[in-house]
mmCIF file of C-alpha atoms in Angstrom:
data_model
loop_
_atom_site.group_PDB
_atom_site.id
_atom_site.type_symbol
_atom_site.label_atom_id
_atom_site.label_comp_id
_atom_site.label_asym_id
_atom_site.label_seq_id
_atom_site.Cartn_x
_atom_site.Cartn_y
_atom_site.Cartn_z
ATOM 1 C CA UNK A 184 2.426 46.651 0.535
ATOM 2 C CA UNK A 185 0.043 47.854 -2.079
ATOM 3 C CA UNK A 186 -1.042 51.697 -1.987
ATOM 4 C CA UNK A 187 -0.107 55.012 -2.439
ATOM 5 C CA UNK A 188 2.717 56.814 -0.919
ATOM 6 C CA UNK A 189 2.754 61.051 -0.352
ATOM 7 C CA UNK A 190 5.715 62.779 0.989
ATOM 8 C CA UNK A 191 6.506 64.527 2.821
ATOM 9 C CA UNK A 192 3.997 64.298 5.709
ATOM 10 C CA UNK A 193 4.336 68.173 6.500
ATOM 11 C CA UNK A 194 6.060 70.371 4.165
ATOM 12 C CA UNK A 195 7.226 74.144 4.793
ATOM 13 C CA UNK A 196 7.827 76.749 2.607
ATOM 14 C CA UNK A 197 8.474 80.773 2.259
ATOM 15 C CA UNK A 198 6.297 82.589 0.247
ATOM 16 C CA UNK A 199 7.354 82.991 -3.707
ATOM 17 C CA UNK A 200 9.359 79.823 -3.641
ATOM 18 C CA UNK A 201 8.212 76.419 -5.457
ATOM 19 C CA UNK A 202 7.475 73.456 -4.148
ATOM 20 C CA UNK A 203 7.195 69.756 -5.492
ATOM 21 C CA UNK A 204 4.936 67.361 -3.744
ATOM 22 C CA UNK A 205 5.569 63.284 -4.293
ATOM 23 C CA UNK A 206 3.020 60.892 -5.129
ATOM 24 C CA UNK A 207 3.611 56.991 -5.604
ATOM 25 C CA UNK A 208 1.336 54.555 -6.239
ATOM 26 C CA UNK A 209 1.976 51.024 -7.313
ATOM 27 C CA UNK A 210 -1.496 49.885 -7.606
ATOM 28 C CA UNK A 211 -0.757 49.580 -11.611
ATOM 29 C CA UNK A 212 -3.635 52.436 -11.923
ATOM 30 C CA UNK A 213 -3.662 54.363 -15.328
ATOM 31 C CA UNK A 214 -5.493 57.253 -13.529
ATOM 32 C CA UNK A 215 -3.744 59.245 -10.834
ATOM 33 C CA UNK A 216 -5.310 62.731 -9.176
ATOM 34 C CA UNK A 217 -3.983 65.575 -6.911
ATOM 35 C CA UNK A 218 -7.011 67.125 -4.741
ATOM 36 C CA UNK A 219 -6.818 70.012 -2.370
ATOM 37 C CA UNK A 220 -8.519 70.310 1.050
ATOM 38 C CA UNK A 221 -9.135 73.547 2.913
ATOM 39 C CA UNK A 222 -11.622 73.018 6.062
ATOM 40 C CA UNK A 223 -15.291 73.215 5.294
ATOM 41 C CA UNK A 224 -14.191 73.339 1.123
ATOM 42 C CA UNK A 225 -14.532 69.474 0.454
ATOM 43 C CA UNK A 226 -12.362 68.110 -2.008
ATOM 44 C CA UNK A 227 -10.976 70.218 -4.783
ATOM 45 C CA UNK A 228 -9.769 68.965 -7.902
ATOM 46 C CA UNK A 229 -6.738 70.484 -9.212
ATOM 47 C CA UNK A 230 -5.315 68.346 -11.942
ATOM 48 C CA UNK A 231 -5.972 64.585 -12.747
ATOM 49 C CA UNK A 232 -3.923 61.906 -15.473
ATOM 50 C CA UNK A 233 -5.259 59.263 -17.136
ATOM 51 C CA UNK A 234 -2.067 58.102 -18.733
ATOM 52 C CA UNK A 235 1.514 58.437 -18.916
ATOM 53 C CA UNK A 236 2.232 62.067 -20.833
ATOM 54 C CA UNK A 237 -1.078 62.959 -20.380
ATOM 55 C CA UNK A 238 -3.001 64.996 -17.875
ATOM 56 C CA UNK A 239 -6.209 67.656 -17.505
ATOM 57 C CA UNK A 240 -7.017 70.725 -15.623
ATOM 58 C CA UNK A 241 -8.971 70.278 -12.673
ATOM 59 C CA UNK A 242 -11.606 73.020 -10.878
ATOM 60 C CA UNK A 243 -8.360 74.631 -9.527
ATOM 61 C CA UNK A 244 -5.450 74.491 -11.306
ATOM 62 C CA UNK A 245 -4.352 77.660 -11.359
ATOM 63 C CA UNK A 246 -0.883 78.345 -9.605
ATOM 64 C CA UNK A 247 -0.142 74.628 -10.147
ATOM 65 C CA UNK A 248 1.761 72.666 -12.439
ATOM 66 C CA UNK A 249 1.702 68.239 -13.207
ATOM 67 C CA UNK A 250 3.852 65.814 -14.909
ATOM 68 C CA UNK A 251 3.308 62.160 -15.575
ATOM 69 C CA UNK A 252 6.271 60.764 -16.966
ATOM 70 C CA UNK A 253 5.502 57.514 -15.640
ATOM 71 C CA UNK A 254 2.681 55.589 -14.689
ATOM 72 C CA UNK A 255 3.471 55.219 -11.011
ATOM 73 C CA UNK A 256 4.550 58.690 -10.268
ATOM 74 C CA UNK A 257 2.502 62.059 -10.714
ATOM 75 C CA UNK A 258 4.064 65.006 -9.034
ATOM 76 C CA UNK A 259 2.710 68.091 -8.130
ATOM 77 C CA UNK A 260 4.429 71.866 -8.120
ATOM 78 C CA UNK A 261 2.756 74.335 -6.141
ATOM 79 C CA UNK A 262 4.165 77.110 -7.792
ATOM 80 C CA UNK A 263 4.775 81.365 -6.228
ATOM 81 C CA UNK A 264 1.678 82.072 -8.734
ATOM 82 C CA UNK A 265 -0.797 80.070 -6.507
ATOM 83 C CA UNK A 266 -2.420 82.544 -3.900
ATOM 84 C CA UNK A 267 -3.311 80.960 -0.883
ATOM 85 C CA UNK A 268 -1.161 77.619 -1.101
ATOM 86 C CA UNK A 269 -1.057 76.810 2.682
ATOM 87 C CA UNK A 270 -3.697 73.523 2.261
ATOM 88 C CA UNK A 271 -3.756 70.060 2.972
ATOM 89 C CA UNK A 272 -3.014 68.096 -0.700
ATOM 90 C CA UNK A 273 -4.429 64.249 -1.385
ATOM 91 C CA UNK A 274 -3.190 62.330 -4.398
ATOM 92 C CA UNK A 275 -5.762 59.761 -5.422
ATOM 93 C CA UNK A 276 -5.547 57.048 -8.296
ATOM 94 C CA UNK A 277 -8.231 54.726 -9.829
ATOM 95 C CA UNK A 278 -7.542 51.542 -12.567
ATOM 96 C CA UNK A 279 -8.936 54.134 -15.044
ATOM 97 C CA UNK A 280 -10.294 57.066 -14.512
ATOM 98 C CA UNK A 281 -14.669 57.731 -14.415
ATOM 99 C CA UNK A 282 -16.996 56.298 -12.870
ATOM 100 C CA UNK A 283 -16.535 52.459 -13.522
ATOM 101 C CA UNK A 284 -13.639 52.011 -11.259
ATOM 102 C CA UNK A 285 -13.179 53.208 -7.391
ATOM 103 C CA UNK A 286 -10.594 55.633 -6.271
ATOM 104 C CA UNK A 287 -8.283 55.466 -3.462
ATOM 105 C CA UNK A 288 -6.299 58.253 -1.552
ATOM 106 C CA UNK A 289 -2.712 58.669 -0.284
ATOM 107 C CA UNK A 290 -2.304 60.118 3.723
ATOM 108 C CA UNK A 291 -1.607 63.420 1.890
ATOM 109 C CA UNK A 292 0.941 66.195 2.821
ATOM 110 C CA UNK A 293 0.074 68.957 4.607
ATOM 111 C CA UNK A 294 1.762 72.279 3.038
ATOM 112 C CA UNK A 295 2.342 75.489 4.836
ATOM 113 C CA UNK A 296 3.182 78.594 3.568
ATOM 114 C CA UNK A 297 4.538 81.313 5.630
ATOM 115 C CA UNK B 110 -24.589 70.896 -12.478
ATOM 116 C CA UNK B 111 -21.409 69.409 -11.816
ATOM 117 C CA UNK B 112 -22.491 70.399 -8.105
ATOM 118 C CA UNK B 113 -22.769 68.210 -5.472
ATOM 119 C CA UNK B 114 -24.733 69.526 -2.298
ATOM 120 C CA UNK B 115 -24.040 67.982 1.324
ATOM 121 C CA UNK B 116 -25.954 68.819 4.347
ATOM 122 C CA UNK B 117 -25.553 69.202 7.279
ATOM 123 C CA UNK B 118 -22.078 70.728 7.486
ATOM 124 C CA UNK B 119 -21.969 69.145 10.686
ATOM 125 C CA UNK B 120 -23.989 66.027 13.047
ATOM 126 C CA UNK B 121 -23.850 65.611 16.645
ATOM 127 C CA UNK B 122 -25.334 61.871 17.203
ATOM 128 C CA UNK B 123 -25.518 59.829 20.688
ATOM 129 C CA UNK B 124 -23.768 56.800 20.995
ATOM 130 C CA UNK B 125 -26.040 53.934 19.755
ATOM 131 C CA UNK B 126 -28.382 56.526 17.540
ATOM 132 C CA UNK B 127 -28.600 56.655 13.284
ATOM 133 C CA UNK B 128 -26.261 59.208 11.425
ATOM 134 C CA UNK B 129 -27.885 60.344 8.633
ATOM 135 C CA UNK B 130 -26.128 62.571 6.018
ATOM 136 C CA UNK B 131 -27.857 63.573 2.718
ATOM 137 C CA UNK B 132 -26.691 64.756 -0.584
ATOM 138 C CA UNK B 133 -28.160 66.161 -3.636
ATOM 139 C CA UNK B 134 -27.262 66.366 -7.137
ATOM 140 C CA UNK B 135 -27.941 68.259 -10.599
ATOM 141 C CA UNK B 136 -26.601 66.331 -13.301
ATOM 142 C CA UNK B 137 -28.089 63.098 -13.961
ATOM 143 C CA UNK B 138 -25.726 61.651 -16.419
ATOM 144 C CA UNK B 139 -23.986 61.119 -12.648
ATOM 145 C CA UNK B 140 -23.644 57.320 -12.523
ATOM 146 C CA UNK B 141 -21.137 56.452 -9.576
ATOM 147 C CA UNK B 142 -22.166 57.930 -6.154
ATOM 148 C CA UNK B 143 -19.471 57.016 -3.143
ATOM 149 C CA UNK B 144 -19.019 57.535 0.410
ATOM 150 C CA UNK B 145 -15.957 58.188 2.013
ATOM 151 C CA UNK B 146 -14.568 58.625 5.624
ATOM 152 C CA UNK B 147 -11.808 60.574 6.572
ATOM 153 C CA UNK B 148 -10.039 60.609 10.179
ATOM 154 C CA UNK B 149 -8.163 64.079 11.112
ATOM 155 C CA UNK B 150 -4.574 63.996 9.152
ATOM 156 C CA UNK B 151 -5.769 60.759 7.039
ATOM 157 C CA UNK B 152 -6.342 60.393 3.217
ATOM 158 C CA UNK B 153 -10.101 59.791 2.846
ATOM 159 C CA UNK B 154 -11.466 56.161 2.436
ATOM 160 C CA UNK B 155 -13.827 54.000 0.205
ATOM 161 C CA UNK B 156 -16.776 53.245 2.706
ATOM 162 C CA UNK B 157 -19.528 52.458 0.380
ATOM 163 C CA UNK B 158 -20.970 53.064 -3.555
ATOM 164 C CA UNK B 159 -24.086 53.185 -5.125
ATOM 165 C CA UNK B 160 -25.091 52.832 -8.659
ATOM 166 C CA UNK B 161 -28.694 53.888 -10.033
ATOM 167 C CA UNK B 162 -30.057 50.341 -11.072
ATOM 168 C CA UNK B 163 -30.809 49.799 -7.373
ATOM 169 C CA UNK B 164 -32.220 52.139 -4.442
ATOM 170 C CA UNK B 165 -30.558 50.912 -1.420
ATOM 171 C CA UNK B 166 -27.137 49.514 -0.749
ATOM 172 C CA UNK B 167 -26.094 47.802 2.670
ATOM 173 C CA UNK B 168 -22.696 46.814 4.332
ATOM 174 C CA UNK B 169 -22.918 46.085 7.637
ATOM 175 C CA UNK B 170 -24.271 49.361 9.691
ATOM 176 C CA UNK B 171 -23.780 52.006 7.031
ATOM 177 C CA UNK B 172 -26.608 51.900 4.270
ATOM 178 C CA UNK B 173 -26.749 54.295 0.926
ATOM 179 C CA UNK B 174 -30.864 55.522 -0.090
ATOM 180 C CA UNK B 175 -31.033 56.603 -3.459
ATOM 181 C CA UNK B 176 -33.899 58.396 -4.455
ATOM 182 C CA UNK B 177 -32.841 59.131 -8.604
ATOM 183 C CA UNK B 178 -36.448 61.053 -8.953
ATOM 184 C CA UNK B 179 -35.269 63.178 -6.423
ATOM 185 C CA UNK B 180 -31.410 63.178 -7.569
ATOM 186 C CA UNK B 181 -30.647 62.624 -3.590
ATOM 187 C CA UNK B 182 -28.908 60.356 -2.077
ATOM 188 C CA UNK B 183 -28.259 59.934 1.977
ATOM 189 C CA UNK B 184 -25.552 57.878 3.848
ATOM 190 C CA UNK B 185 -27.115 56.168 7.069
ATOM 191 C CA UNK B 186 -24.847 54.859 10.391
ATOM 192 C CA UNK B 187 -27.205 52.718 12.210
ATOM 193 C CA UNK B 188 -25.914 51.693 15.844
ATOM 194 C CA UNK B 189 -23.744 55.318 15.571
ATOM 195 C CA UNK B 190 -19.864 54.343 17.552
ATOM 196 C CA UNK B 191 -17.884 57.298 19.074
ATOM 197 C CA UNK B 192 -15.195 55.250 16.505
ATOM 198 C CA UNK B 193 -17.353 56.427 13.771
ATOM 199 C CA UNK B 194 -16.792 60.158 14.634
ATOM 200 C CA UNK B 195 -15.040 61.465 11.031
ATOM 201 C CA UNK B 196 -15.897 63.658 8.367
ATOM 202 C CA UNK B 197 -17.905 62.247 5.560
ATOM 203 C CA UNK B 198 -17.962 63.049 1.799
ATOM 204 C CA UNK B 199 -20.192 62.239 -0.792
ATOM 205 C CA UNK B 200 -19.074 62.125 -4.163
ATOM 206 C CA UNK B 201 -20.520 61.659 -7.919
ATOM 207 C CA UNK B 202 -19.372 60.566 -11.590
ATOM 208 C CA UNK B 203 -19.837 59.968 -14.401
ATOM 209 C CA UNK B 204 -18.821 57.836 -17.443
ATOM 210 C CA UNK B 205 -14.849 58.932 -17.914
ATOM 211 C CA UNK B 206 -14.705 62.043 -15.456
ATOM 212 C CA UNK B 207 -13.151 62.201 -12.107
ATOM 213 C CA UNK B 208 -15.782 62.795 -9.025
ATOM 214 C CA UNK B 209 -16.868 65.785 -7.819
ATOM 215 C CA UNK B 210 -17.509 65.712 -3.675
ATOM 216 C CA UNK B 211 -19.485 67.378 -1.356
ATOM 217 C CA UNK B 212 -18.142 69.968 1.393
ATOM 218 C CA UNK B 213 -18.510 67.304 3.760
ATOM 219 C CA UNK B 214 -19.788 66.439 7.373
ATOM 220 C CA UNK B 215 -18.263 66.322 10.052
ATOM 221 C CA UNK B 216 -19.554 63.684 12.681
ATOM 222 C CA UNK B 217 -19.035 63.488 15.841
ATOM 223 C CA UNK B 218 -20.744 60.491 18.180
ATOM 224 C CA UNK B 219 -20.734 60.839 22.034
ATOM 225 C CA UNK B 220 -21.526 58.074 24.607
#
């Protein structure tokens, strides 16, 4: 099966420790992306790739932290610095990034924060 | 100008009725403008994408306007399902730069 993979489904943390979400795709897409959803906020960009050791600041990346250290994998660490962390978080990736090539979404992982 | 404006926040339709959901932009070097559905707990999906060369864009019962004097765009659900009750986004790009998306709507169809 072709697609993109997130895990976990549901993730639970204490406050002040880190936490690495998983993102898999092997779709052979150059671009990857890691989005944040809070009801009635849309989708929030908080850092996107658009090749291996490469990646950009998003709207929101503060608190967060990305590595791309291969093509099909693009982690994300919601670090203690990120304020309000308890979200819903959607990995997307796209042939290349822009607006030439569609994008497609993981399930996501749901992150809470207590 | 990176904004993308979606209204309404939320659309109560009878079963059988159009959806309509509308969306406005600022910066017209935006080239790329999507719809997506999401269910509750889902990733969002492709539904359908509009380029500016052309001013209407069908597949099957959901239809993209786009008006590029006006820098709007609207998503249309003709023959509205109770299976088509999901939150909508629309979304814009440009050449090289991820999209930007609305807040989203939130639709709900009852029979």
């Amino acid at each position: 099966d072709g697609g993109i993979t997130q895990s976990p489904k549901y993730l639970f943390r204490k406050e002040g420790q880190n936490v690495t979400l998983s993102c898999e795709q092997n779709l052979n897409h150059d671009a990857m992306y890691w989005y944040r959803q809070d009801p009635g906020q849309g989708l929030r960009l908080i850092y996107y790739s658009q090749i291996v050791n490469d990646f950009q600041k998003g709207d929101i990346a503060e608190g967060y932290s990305v590595s791309r250290e291969k093509k099909e994998s693009f982690p994300l660490t919601v670090t203690s610095a990120q304020k309000n962390p308890t979200a819903f978080y959607l990995c997307a990736s796209s042939i290349l990034a822009g607006s030439s090539y569609e994008q497609y979404f993981g399930p996501g992982t749901r992150l809470t924060v207590t | 100008q990176q904004q993308v404006k979606q209204s309404p926040q939320s659309l109560i339709v009878q079963k059988g009725g159009i959806s309509i959901i509308n969306c406005a932009y600022e910066n017209t070097a935006f080239d790329y403008f999507p719809w997506y559905q999401q269910f509750p707990g889902k990733g969002p999906a492709l539904l359908i994408a509009i380029r500016p060369d052309v001013s209407e864009k069908k597949e099957g019962r959901f239809t993209i306007s786009f008006n590029k004097s006006a820098k709007q765009f609207s998503l249309h659900i003709m023959d509205s399902q109770p299976g088509d009750s999901a939150t909508y986004f629309c979304a814009a790009s440009n050449r090289n730069t991820p999209l930007v998306f609305g807040k989203g709507t939130r639709l709900s169809v009852i029979a």
